Short mmCIF file of C-alpha atoms in Angstrom, two decimals:
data_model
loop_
_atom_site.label_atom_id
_atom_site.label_comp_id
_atom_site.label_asym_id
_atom_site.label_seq_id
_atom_site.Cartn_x
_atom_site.Cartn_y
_atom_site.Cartn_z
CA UNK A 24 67.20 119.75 89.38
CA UNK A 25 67.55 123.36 90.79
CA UNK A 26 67.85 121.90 94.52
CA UNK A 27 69.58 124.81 96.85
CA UNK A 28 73.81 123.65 97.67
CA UNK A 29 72.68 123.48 101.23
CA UNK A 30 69.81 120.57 100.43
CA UNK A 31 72.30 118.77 98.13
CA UNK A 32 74.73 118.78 101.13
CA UNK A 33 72.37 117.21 103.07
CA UNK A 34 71.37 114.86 101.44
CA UNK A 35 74.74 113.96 101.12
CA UNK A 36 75.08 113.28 104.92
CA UNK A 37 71.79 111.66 104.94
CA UNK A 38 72.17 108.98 102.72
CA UNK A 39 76.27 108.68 104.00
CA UNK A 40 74.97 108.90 107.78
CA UNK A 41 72.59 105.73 107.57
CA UNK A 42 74.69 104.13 104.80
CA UNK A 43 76.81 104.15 107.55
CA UNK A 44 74.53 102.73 110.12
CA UNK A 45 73.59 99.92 107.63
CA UNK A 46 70.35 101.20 107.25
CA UNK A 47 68.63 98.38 104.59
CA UNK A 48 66.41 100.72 102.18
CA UNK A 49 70.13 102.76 101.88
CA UNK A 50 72.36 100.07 101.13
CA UNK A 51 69.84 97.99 99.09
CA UNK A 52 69.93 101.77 96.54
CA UNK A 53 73.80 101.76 97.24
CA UNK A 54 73.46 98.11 96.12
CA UNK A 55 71.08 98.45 93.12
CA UNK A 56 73.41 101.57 91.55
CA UNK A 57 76.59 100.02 91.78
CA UNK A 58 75.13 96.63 90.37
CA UNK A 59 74.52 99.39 87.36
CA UNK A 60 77.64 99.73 86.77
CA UNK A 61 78.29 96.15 84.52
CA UNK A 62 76.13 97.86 82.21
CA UNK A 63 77.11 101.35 82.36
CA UNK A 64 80.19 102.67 83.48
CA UNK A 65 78.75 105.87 83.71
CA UNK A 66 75.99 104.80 86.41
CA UNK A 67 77.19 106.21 89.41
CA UNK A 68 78.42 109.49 88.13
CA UNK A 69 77.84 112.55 89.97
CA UNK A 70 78.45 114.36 93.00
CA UNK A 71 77.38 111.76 95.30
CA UNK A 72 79.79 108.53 93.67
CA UNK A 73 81.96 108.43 96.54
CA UNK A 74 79.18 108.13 99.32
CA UNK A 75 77.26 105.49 97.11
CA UNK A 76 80.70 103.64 96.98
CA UNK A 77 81.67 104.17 100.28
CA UNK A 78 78.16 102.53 101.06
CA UNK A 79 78.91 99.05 99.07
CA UNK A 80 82.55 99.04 100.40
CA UNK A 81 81.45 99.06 104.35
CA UNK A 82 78.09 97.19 103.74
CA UNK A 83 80.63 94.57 101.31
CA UNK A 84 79.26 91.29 100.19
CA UNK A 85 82.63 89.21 99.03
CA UNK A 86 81.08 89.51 95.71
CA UNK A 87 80.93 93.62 95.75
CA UNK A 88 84.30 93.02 97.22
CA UNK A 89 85.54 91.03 93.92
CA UNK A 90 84.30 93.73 91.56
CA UNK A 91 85.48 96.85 93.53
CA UNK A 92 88.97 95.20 92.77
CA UNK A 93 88.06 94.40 89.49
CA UNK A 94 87.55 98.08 89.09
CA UNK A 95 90.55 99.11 90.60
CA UNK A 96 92.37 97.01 88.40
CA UNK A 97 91.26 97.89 85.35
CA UNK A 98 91.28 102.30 85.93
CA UNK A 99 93.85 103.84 84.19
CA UNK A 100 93.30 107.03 86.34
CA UNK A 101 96.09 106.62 89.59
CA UNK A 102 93.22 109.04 91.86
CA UNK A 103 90.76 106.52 91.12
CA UNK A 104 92.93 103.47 91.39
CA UNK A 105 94.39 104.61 94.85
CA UNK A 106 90.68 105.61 96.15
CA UNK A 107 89.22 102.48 95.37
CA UNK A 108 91.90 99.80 96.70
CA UNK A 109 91.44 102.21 100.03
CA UNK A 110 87.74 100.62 99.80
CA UNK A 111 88.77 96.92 99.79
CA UNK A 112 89.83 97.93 103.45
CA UNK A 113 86.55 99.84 104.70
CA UNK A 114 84.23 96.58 104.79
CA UNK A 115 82.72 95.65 108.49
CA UNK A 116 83.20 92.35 107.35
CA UNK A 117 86.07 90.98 109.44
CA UNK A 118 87.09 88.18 106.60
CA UNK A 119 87.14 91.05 103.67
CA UNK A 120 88.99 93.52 105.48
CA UNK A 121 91.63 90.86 105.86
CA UNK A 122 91.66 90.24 102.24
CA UNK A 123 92.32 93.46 102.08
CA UNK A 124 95.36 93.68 104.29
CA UNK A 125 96.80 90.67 102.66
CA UNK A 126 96.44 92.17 99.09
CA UNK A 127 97.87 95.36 100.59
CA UNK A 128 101.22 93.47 101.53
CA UNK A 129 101.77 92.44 97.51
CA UNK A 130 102.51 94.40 94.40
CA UNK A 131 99.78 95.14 93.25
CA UNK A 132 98.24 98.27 95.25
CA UNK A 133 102.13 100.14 95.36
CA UNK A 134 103.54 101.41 98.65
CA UNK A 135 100.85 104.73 99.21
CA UNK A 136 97.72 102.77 97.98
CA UNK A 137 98.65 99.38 100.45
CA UNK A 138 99.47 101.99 103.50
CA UNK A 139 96.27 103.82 103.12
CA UNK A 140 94.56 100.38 102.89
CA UNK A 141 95.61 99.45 106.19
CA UNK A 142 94.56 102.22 107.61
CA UNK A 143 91.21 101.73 106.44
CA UNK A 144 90.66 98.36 107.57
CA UNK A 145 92.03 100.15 111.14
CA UNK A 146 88.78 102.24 111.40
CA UNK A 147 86.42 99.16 111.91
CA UNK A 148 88.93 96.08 112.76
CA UNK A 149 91.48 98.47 114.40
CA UNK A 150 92.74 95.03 117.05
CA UNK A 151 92.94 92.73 113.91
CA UNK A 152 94.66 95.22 112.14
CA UNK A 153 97.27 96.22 114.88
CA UNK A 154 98.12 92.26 115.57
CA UNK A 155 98.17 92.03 111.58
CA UNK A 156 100.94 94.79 111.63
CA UNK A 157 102.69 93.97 114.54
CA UNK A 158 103.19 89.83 113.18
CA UNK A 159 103.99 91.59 109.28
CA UNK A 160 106.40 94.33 110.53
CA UNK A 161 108.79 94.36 108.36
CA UNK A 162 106.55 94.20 105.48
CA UNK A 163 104.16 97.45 107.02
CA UNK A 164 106.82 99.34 108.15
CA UNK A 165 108.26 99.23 104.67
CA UNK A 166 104.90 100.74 103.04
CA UNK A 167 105.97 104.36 104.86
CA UNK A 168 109.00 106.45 105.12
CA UNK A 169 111.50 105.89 108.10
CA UNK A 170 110.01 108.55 110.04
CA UNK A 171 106.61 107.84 109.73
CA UNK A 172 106.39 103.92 110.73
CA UNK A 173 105.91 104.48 114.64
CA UNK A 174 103.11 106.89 114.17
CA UNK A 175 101.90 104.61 111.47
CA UNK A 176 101.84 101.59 113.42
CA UNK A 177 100.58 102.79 116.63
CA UNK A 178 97.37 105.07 114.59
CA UNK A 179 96.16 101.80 114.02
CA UNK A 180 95.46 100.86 117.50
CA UNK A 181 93.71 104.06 118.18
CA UNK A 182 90.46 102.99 117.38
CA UNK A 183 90.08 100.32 119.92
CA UNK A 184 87.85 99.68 122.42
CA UNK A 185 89.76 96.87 123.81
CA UNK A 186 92.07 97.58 126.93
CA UNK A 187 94.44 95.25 126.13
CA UNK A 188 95.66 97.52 123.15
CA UNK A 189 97.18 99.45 125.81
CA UNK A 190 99.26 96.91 126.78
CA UNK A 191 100.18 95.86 123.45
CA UNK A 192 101.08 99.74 122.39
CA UNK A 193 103.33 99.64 126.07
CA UNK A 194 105.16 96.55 124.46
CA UNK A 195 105.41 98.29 120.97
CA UNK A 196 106.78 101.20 122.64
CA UNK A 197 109.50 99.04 124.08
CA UNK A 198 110.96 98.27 120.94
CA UNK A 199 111.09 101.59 119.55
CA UNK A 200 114.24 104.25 120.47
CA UNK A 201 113.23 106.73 123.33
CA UNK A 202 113.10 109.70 121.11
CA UNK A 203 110.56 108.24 118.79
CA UNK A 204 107.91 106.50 121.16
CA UNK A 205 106.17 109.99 121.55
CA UNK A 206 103.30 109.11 119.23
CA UNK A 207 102.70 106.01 121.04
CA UNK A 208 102.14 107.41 124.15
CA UNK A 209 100.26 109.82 122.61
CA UNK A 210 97.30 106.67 121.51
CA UNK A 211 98.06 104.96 124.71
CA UNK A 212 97.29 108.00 126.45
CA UNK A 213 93.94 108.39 124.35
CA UNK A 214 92.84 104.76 125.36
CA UNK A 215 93.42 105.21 129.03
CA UNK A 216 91.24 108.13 128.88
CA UNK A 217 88.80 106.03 126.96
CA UNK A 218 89.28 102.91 129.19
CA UNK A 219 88.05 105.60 132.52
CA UNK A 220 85.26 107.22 130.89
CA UNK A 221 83.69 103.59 129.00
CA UNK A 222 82.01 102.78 132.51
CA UNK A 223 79.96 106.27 132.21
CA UNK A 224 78.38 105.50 128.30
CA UNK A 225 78.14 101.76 129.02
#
């Protein structure tokens, strides 16, 4: 009570910053809060909900998986709905963030939520989730508007490490008309930049 804006902000990027690193103490609180929440709806409310959930979603068992869809299901709120089907696609776990892709090509999410859940499973599995897009096309490309697809399907290779995506976003670009391939060499540029400086940070 009383703590100054600046303290509550970081402590914000504290507990986000080594949520994020999987530090154990964090995610074990992240853990014990949102296991609150059976019992109390109201458990995690406040201004830090979102980093606590962010927490669970990347540090995802398959059983905090289950119930962060459970909860999306069941919210009548469309803010809430759409923000927490985007965390089914945050987990480092490789198998859950495909769950999450798969569940993004049905029904269920609706065109905005399954996009933006793709792109989330992009920022840690950003290979899996370019081959994923690439061998479901038609399906992914259908998520956006006509306009948007190459820049949506090339963003998702942008996080790799791997220089093969390079030569994967080169075949991409292939198949797309001249006047729209800009964006892709745009991330193929990135990773080629990437690809010559690696050798300095490894």
């Amino acid at each position: 009570a009383g703590e100054s804006l600046p303290d509550a902000d970081l402590r914000s990027t504290l507990i986000g910053g080594f949520g994020t690193m999987g530090d154990a103490d964090v995610v074990a609180e992240a853990r014990r809060r949102f296991g609150l929440l059976a019992s109390n709806p109201k458990a995690l409310d406040g201004p830090l909900k979102t980093t606590w959930l962010n927490i669970v979603a990347r540090n995802a068992t398959k059983a905090d998986w289950d119930a962060i869809q459970a909860m999306a299901a069941a919210s009548n709120s469309a803010v809430e709905r759409q923000f927490l089907y985007t965390l089914l696609g945050r987990p480092a776990d490789a198998a859950l963030a495909k769950a999450a892709r798969d569940l993004a090509l049905t029904d269920v999410p609706g065109k905005t939520t399954s996009a933006a859940m793709i792109v989330a499973s992009a920022g840690l599995h950003a290979d899996a989730t370019y081959d994923y897009a690439l061998a479901n096309r038609a399906k992914v490309e259908a998520l956006v508007d006509a306009q948007s697809r190459v820049t949506f399907i090339a963003g998702l290779g942008s996080n790799s490490s791997d220089p093969a995506m390079i030569e994967k976003l080169k075949t991409f670009r292939a198949t797309v008309p001249a006047e729209a391939g800009r964006p892709v060499d745009r991330v193929i540029a990135v990773l080629t930049e990437k690809a010559k400086s690696r050798p300095l940070f490894a």
